[in-house]
XYZ file of C-alpha atoms in Angstrom:
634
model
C -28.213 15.771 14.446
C -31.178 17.030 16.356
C -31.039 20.815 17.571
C -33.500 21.376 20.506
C -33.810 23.918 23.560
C -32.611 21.739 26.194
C -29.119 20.663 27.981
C -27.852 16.774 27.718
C -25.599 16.087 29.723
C -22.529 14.599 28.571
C -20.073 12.364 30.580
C -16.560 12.364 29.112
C -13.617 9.987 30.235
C -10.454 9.978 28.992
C -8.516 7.431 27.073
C -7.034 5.239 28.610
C -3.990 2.785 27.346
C -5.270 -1.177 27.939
C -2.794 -3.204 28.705
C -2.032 -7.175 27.905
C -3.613 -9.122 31.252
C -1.486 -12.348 32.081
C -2.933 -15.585 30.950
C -3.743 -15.806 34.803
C -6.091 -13.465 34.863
C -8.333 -14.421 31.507
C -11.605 -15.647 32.631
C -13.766 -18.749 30.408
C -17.254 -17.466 29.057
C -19.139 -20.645 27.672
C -15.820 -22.362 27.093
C -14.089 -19.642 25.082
C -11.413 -17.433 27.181
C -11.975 -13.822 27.255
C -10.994 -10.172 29.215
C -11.892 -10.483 33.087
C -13.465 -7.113 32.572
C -13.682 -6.241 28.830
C -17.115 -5.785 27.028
C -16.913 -4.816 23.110
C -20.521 -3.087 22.571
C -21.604 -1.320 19.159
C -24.216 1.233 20.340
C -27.390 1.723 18.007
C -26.682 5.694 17.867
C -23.391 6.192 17.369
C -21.931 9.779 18.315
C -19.079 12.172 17.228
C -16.880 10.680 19.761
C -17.124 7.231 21.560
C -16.273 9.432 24.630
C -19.435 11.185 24.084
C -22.540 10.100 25.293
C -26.307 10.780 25.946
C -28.327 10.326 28.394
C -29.574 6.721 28.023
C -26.018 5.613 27.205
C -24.662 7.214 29.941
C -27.478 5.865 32.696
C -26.953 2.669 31.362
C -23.085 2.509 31.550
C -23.293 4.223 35.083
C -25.738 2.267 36.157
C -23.474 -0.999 35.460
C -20.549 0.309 36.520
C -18.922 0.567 33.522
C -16.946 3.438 31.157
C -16.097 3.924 27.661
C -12.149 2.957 27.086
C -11.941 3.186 23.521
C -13.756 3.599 20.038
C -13.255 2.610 16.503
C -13.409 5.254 13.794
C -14.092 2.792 11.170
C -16.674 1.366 13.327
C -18.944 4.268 14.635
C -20.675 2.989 17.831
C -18.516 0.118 18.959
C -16.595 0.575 21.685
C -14.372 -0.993 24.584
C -16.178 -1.234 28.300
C -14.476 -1.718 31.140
C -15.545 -1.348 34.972
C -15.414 2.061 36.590
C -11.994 2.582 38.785
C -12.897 1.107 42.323
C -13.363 4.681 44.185
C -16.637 4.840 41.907
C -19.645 2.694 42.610
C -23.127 1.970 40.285
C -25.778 3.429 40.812
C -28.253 2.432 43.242
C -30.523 -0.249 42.185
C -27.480 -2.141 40.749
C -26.387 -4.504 43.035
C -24.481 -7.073 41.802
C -23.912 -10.589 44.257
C -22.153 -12.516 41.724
C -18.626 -13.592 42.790
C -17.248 -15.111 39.882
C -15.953 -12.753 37.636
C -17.651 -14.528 34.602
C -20.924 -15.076 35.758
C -20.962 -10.919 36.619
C -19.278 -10.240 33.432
C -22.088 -12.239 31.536
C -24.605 -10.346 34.021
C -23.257 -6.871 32.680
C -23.713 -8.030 29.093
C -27.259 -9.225 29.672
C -27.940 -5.648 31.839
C -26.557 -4.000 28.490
C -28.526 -6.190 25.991
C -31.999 -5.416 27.705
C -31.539 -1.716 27.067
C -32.150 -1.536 23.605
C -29.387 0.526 23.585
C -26.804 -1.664 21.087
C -26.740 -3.794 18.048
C -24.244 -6.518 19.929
C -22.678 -7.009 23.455
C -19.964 -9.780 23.857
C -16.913 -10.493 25.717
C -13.480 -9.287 24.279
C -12.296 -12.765 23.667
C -8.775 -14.145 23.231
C -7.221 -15.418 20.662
C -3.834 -17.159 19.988
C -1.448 -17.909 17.670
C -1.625 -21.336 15.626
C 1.401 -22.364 16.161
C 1.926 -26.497 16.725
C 2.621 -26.934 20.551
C 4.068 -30.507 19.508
C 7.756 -30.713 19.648
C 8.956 -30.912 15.763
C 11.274 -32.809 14.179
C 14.309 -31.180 13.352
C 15.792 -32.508 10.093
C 18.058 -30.579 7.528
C 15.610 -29.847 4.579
C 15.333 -26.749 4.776
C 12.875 -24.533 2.614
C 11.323 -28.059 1.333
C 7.889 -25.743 1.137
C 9.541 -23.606 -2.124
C 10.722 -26.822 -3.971
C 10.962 -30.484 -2.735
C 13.006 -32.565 -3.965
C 12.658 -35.729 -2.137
C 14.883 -34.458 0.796
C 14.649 -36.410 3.803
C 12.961 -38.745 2.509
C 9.760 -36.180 1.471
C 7.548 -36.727 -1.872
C 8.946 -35.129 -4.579
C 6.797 -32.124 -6.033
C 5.017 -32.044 -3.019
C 5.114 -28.338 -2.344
C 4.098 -24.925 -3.176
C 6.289 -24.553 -6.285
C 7.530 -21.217 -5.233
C 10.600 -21.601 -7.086
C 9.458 -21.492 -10.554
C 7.109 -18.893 -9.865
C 10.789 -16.782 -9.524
C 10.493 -16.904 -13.261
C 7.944 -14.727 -13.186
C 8.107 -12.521 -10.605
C 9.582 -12.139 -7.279
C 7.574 -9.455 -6.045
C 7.217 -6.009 -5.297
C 7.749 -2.890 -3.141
C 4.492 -1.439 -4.304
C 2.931 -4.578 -2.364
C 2.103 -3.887 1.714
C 1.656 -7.002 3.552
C 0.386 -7.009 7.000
C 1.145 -9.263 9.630
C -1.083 -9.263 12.368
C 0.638 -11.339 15.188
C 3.170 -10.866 18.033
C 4.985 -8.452 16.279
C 7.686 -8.447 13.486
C 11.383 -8.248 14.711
C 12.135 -5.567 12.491
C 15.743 -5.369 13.086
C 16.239 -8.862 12.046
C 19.342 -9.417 9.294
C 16.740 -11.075 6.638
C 13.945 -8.674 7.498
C 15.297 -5.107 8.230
C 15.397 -4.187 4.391
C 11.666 -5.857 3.746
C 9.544 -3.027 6.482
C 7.132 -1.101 5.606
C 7.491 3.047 6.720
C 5.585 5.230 7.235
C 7.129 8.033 5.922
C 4.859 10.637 7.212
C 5.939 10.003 10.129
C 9.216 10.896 11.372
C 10.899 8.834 14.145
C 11.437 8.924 17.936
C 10.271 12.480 17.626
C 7.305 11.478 20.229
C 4.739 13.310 18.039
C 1.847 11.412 16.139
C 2.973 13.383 12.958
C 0.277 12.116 10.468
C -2.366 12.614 12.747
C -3.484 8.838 12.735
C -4.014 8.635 16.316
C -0.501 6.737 16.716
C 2.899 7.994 17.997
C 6.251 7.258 15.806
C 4.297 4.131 14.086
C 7.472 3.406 11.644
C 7.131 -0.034 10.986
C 3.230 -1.016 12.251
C 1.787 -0.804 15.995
C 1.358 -2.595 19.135
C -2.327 -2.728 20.205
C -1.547 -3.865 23.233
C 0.158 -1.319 24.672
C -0.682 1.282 22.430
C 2.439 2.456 21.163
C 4.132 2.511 18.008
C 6.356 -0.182 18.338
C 5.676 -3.505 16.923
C 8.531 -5.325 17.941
C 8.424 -9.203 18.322
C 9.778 -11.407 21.234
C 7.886 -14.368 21.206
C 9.219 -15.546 17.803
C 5.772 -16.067 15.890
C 5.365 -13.213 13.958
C 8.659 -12.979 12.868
C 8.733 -16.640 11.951
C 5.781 -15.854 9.489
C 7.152 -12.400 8.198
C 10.360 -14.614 7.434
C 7.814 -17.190 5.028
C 6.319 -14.317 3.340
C 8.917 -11.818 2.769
C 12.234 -12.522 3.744
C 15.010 -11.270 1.983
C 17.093 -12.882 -0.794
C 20.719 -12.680 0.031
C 23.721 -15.004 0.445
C 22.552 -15.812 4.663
C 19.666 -17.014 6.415
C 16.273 -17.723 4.023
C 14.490 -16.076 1.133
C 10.805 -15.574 1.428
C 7.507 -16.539 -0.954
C 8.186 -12.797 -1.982
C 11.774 -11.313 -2.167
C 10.314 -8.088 -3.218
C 7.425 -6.747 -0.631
C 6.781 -4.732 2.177
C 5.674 -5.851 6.011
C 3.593 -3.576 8.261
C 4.592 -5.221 11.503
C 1.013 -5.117 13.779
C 0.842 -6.925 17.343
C -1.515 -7.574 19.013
C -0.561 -11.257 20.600
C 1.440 -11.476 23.514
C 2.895 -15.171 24.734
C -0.751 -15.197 26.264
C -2.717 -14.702 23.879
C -4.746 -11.850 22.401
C -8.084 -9.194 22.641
C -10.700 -9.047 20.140
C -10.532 -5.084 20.372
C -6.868 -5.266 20.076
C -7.038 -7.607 16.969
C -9.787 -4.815 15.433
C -7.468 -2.337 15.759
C -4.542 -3.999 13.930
C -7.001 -5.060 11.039
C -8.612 -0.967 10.965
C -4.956 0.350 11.219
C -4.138 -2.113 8.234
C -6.835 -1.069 5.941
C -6.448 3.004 6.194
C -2.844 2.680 6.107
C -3.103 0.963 2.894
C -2.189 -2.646 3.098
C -2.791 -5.012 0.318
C -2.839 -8.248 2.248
C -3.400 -9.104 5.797
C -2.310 -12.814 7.093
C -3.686 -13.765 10.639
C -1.883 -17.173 12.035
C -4.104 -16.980 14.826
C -7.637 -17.887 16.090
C -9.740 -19.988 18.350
C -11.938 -17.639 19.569
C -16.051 -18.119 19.281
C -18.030 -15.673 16.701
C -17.377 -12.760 16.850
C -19.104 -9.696 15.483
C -17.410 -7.294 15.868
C -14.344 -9.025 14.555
C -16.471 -10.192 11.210
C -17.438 -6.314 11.037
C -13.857 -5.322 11.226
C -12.763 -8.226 8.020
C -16.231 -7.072 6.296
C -14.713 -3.372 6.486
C -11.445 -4.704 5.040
C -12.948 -6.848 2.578
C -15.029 -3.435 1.526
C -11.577 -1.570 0.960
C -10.231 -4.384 -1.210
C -8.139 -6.118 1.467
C -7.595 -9.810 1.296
C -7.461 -11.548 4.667
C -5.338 -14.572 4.467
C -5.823 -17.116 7.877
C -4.961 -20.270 9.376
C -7.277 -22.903 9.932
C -6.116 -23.834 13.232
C -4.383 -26.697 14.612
C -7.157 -28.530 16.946
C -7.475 -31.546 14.023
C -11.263 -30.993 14.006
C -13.577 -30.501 10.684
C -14.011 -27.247 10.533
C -17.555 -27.673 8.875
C -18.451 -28.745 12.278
C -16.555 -27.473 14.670
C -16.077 -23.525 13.325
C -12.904 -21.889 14.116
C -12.683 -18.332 13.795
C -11.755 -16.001 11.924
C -10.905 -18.316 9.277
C -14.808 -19.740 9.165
C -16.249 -16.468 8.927
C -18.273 -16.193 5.261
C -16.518 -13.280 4.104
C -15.593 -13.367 0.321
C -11.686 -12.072 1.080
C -11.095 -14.490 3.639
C -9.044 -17.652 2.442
C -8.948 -20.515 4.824
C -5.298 -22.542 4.962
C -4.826 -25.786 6.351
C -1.303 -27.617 6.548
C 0.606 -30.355 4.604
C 3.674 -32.042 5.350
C 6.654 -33.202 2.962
C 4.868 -36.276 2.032
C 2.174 -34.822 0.616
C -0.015 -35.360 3.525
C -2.899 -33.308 5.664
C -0.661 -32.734 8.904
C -2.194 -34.487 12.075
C -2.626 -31.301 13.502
C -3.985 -29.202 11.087
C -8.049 -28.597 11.370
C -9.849 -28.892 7.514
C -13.241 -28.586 6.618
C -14.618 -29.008 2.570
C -16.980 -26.667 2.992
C -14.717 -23.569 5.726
C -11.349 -24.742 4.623
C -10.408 -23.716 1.092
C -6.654 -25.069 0.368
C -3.328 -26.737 1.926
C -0.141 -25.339 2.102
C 3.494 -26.367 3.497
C 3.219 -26.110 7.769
C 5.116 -28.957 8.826
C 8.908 -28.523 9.520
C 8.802 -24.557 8.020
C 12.536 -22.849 8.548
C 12.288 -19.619 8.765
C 12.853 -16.602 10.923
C 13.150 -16.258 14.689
C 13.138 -13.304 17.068
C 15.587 -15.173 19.587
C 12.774 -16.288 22.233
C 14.908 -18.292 24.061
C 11.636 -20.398 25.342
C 11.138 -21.880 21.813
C 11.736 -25.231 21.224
C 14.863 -24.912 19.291
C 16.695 -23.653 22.017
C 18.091 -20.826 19.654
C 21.461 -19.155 21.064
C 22.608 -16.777 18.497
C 21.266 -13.337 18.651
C 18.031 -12.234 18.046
C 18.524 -10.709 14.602
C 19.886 -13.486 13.261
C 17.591 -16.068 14.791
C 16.173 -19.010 12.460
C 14.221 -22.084 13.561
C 11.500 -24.984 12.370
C 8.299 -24.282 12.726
C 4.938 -26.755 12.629
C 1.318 -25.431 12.460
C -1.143 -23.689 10.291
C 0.174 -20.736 11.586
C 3.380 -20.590 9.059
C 0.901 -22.986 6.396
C -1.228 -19.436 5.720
C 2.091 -17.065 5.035
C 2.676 -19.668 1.869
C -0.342 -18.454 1.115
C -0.133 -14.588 1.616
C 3.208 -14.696 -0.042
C 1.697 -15.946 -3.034
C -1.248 -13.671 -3.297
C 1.450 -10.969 -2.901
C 3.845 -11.990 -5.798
C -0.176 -12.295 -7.765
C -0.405 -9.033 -6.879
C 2.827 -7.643 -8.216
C 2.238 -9.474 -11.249
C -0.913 -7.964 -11.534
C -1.598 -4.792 -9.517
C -5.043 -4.140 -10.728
C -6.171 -7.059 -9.437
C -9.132 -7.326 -6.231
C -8.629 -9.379 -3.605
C -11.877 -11.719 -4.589
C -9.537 -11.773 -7.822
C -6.773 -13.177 -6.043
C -8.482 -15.499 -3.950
C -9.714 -16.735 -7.452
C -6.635 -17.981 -8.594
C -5.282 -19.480 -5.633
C -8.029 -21.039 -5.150
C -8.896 -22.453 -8.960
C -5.059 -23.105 -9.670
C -4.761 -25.748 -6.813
C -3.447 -29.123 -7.194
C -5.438 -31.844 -6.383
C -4.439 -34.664 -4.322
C -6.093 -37.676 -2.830
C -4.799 -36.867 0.203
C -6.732 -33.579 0.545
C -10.105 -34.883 -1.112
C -12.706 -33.677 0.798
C -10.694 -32.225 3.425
C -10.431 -28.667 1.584
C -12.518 -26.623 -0.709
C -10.283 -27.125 -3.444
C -9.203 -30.691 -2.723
C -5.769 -29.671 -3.192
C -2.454 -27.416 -2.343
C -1.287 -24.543 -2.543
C 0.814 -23.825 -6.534
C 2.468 -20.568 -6.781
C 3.505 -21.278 -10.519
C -0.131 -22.264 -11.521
C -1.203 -19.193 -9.674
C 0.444 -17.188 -11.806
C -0.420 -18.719 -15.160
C -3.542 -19.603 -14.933
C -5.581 -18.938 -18.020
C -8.387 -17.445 -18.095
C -11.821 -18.885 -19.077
C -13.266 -16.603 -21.725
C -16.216 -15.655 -19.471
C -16.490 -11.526 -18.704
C -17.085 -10.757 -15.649
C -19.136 -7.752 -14.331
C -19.051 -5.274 -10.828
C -20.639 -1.917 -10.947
C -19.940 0.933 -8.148
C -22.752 1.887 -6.967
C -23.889 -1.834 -6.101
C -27.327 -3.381 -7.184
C -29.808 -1.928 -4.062
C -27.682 1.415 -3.361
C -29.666 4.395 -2.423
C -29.338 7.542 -4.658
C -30.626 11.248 -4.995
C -32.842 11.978 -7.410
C -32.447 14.493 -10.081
C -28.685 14.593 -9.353
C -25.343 13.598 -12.131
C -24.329 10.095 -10.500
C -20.907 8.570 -11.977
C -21.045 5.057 -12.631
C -17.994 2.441 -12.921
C -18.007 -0.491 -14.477
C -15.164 -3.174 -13.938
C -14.965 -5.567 -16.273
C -12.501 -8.567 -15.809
C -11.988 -12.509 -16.963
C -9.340 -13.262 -13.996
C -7.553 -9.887 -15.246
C -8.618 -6.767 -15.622
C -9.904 -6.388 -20.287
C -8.943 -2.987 -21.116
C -10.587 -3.578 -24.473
C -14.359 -4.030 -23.947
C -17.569 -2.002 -24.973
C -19.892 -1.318 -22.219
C -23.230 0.260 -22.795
C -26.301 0.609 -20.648
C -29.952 1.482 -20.603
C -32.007 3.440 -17.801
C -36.168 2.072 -17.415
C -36.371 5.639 -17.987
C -35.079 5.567 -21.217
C -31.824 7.209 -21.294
C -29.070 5.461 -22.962
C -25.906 5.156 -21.719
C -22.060 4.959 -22.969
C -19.450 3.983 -20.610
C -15.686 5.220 -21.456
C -12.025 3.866 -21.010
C -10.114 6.673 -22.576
C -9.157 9.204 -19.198
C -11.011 11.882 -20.239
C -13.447 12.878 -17.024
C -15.198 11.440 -15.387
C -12.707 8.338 -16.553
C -9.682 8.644 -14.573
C -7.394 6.451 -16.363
C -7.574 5.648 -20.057
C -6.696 1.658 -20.673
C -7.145 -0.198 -17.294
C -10.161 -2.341 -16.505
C -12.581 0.332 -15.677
C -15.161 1.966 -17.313
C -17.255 5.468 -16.481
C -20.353 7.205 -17.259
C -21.829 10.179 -16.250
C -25.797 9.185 -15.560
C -28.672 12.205 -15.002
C -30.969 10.123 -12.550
C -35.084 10.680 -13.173
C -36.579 13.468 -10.850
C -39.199 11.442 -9.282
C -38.771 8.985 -6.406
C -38.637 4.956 -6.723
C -36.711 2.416 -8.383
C -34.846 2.267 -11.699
C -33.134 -0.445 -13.339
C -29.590 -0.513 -15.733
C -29.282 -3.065 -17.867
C -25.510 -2.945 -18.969
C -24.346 -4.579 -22.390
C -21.061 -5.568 -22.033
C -18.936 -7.320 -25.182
C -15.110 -7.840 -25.751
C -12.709 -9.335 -28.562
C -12.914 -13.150 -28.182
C -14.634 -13.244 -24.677
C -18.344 -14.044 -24.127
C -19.753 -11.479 -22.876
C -23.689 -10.629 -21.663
C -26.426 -8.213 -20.372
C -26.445 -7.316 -16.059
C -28.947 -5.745 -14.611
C -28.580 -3.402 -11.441
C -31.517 -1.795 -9.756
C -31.214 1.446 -7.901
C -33.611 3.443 -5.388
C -34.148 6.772 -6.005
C -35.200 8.709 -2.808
C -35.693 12.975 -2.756
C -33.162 15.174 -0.564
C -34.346 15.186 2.812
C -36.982 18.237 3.732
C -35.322 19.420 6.990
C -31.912 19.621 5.871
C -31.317 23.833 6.320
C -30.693 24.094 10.067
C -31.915 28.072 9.485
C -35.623 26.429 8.267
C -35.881 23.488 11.406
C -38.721 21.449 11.472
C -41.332 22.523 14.152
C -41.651 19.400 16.920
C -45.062 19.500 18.899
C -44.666 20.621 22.136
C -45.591 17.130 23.169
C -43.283 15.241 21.322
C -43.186 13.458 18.001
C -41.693 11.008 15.470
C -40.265 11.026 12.376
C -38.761 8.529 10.117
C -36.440 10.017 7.526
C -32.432 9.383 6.401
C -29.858 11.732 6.154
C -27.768 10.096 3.813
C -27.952 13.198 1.167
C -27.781 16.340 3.621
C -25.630 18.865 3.029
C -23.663 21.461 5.172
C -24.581 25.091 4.833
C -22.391 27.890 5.211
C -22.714 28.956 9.124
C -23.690 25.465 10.012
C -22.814 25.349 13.852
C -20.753 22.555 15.425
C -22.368 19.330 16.847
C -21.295 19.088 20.301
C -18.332 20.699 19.968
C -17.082 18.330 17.252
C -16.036 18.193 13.753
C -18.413 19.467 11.013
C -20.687 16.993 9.302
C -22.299 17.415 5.940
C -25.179 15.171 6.933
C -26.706 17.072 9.291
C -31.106 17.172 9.473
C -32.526 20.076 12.109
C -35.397 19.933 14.533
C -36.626 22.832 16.666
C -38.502 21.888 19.929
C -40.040 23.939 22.854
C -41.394 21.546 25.630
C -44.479 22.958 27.470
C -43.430 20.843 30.758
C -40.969 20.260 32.683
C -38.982 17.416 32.999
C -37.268 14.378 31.835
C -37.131 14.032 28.165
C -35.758 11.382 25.755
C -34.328 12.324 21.967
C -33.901 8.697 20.502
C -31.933 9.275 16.829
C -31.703 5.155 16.512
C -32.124 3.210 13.704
């Protein structure tokens, strides 16, 4: 934060709540359907606030026409544009004659771009729901996707052996599973008992109790209309809470998982659904602790901001379970998103029918599609839309109906990685997506159509065996930045599929210092036995780079040396605001990071804001008058 004897001025807007536009009123940029009006921007310098802005920002928003609707916490600088209510006008010199809505949307974006002003400005696309628009075939064998036997005439063993994966486990309520869709029908007979709650929240009270930015958010959200109520009507999201997780009882259908919990998020109306709306399910889902996320939806173009949002997710240990879409196209070729982004928690489903086969519909790809799973003639769980090709006339909670797509392919999928997870708690989500992955069954059918040239295997999934081979992640990473002179704790996890509680791991500084890493909960180890091994490190006083070589060994597992390198960089000179760096009265520049201030006692506000405790100080007196621009990007 820069202190300096001047006034900015600030312009301020409130909030507003966005609302779901018709399928009328979505426009076509370059082929891809997006908001009329919506532009998702991620400014360079981000602020306290996304309701806060400087100068530039602001003159470059006005001058547009355009305001600040909403902000991302877990995303600092990207934000929601829309135009300015009609009774306000740009500012002179901005004249747009455009008529059609997308050419002057795609005029705003390039206005924005030329500023300098953001890392990315795109349109806030729409995506929709994967669900077959083909009529299915309704037939009586049900649940074929857990165990075929043949029924109606279907290849034996050609499913997701769900069944004998019962053996092992069935799940569990430690396990949060988020569906990001139209919703979850939460009342539903074979669902009601399977929610997640929040419990610090307490309900109908009108009061965002937890302080999460949300209002009586029980059982998930609804992005679109910003409330707390995720509650399904267009049968989708239900129908794939009902694969995952639906409860075992005498009526209805028994999910992948009897045993699980399902944060309900919506963000997909019967229209279709916003790129900032979809961010904001996937944010809400990783800092209110979900496991797993599925997302039976797509067809938008790239997207960065939506690959930022999965990245963040896949930082937090969040696997993000999607459906390849249901265009029939090669995936390698023709990308569909957000199942083709290269993100290392992402898994990539396709469908399979009864017979063994790559359904017609289903897109694949050997290189962006990574396995099959049952999507053709799914019965599962309904919300009672009474536009859905089954016709359904019982009530709404205790709807069922067949499903086709890639859509309800992708919950066979997340229901497995959740009953891995139960089995194994410790495990990371790249760990999961491991053993899906490696325990797939092959099948000519699938050859070259899927990473793993094969389907989906629950059982396999679970008892996969591991191959002997340690594997190695340190925390910091290989390249992270760190203070010199200063006590940094290092963890070492140390796995081969699960987590070995019984290895040695020793390292070596360039510097000299040896190192021992423990396992037996005394500090700075947290927990004696599990997969994860500390050291306290004293880090060389002078600036540069150091390398660790770790030595890590275990009973009957081949083990090895890694290497991590590290830059070691001094605490930043102008960090007391009481001893401020002097600026010219003319001006100047300074390169510097504040990534290791600190907050001293008596440390004003920024702006009015929260307290920061990375906070650098500058003291400037201008000689002249007039226009001046502070420029903290980068």
């Amino acid at each position: 934060m820069i202190r300096y004897n001047m006034i900015l001025m600030l312009l301020l807007l409130g909030c507003i709540s966005i609302n779901a536009q018709e399928q009328s009123s979505w426009i076509k940029i370059d082929g891809y359907e997006a908001h009329s009006s919506h532009i998702l921007a991620r400014f360079k310098a981000a602020h306290d606030s996304p309701h806060s802005l400087d100068k530039q920002q602001t003159a470059v928003l006005s001058n547009t026409g355009l305001r600040v609707i909403k902000g991302f916490t877990a995303h600092p600088g990207l934000v929601v544009l829309d135009n300015l209510p009609s009774k306000f006008k740009p500012k002179a010199g901005y004249n747009p004659v455009l008529s059609d809505p997308a050419d002057l949307l795609k005029e705003k974006i390039i206005e924005l771009e030329k500023s300098g002003l953001f890392h990315y400005v795109q349109p806030d696309y729409v995506y929709k729901t994967t669900l077959n628009a083909e009529d299915p075939s309704y037939v009586d064998g049900s649940m074929w996707g857990h165990s075929n036997t043949g029924q109606n005439g279907g290849i034996a063993n050609a499913d997701a052996d769900v069944d004998l994966a019962w053996d092992y486990t069935t799940g569990s309520d430690d396990v949060v599973v988020a569906v990001i869709d139209t919703g979850v029908r939460y009342t539903h007979q074979d669902l009601v008992e399977q929610m997640w709650s929040n419990t610090a929240e307490i309900p109908a009270n009108g009061i965002d109790d937890d302080n999460n930015g949300w209002v009586d958010d029980i059982h998930g959200i609804n992005a679109i209309q910003d409330t707390g109520d995720p509650l399904d009507v267009d049968d989708h999201g239900t129908g794939v809470a009902g694969v995952i997780g639906a409860q075992a009882n005498d009526v209805g259908i028994v999910g992948v998982a009897w045993d699980v919990q399902i944060m309900g998020l919506k963000f997909l109306s019967a229209f279709g659904g916003l790129d900032s709306d979809g961010i904001e399910c996937i944010d809400y889902a990783v800092e209110m602790g979900a496991d797993i996320i599925n997302a039976s939806w797509g067809g938008g173009p790239y997207s960065q901001a939506l690959f930022d949002s999965i990245s963040n997710a896949q930082n937090n240990g969040v696997l993000f379970v999607a459906a390849s879409g249901n265009d029939g196209l090669n995936t390698d070729i023709f990308p569909h998103y957000p199942s083709n982004y290269d993100l290392d928690n992402i898994i990539s489903v396709a469908a399979m029918d009864r017979f063994d086969r790559l359904a017609n519909f289903s897109n694949y790809g050997n290189i962006t599609t990574d396995i099959a799973a049952p999507g053709v003639e799914i019965y599962t769980t309904g919300s009672g839309d009474p536009s859905d090709s089954g016709g359904s006339v019982l009530p709404p909670d205790e709807d069922y109906d067949f499903f086709d797509g890639t859509s309800f392919a992708a919950p066979y999928v997340t229901g497995v990685a959740a009953l891995i997870k139960s089995l194994f708690p410790d495990s990371l989500a790249k760990e999961i997506k491991d053993r899906i992955l490696s325990s797939a069954v092959s099948s000519p059918a699938f050859a070259s159509k899927v990473g793993t040239n094969g389907r989906l295997n629950a059982f396999d999934a679970l008892n996969i065996e591991p191959d002997g081979v340690l594997e190695v992640t340190v925390n910091p990473s290989s390249q992270s930045i760190l203070l010199l002179g200063t006590t940094q704790t290092i963890v070492v996890r140390v796995t081969d599929l699960v987590g070995v509680p019984d290895a040695t791991v020793t390292g070596a500084l360039s510097s000299g210092q040896s190192v021992v890493f423990t396992n037996d909960g005394v500090s700075p180890d947290i927990k004696a036995g599990d997969a994860l091994y500390t050291a306290e490190v004293t880090l060389p006083p002078s600036a540069g780079d150091i390398e660790l070589v770790l030595s890590v060994e275990a009973p009957q597992k081949q083990g090895g040396d890694v290497s991590v390198s590290y830059t070691l960089v001094p605490p930043p000179p102008n960090d007391d605001f009481n001893k401020a760096i002097k600026i010219a009265p003319t001006g100047g520049e300074f390169i510097t990071n504040n990534q290791f201030a600190t907050n001293e006692e008596g440390e004003p506000y920024h702006g009015g804001f929260l307290k920061s405790n990375h906070s650098l100080w500058w003291s400037w007196s201008p000689n002249l008058n007039g226009p001046a621009i502070i420029d903290t990007a980068g």
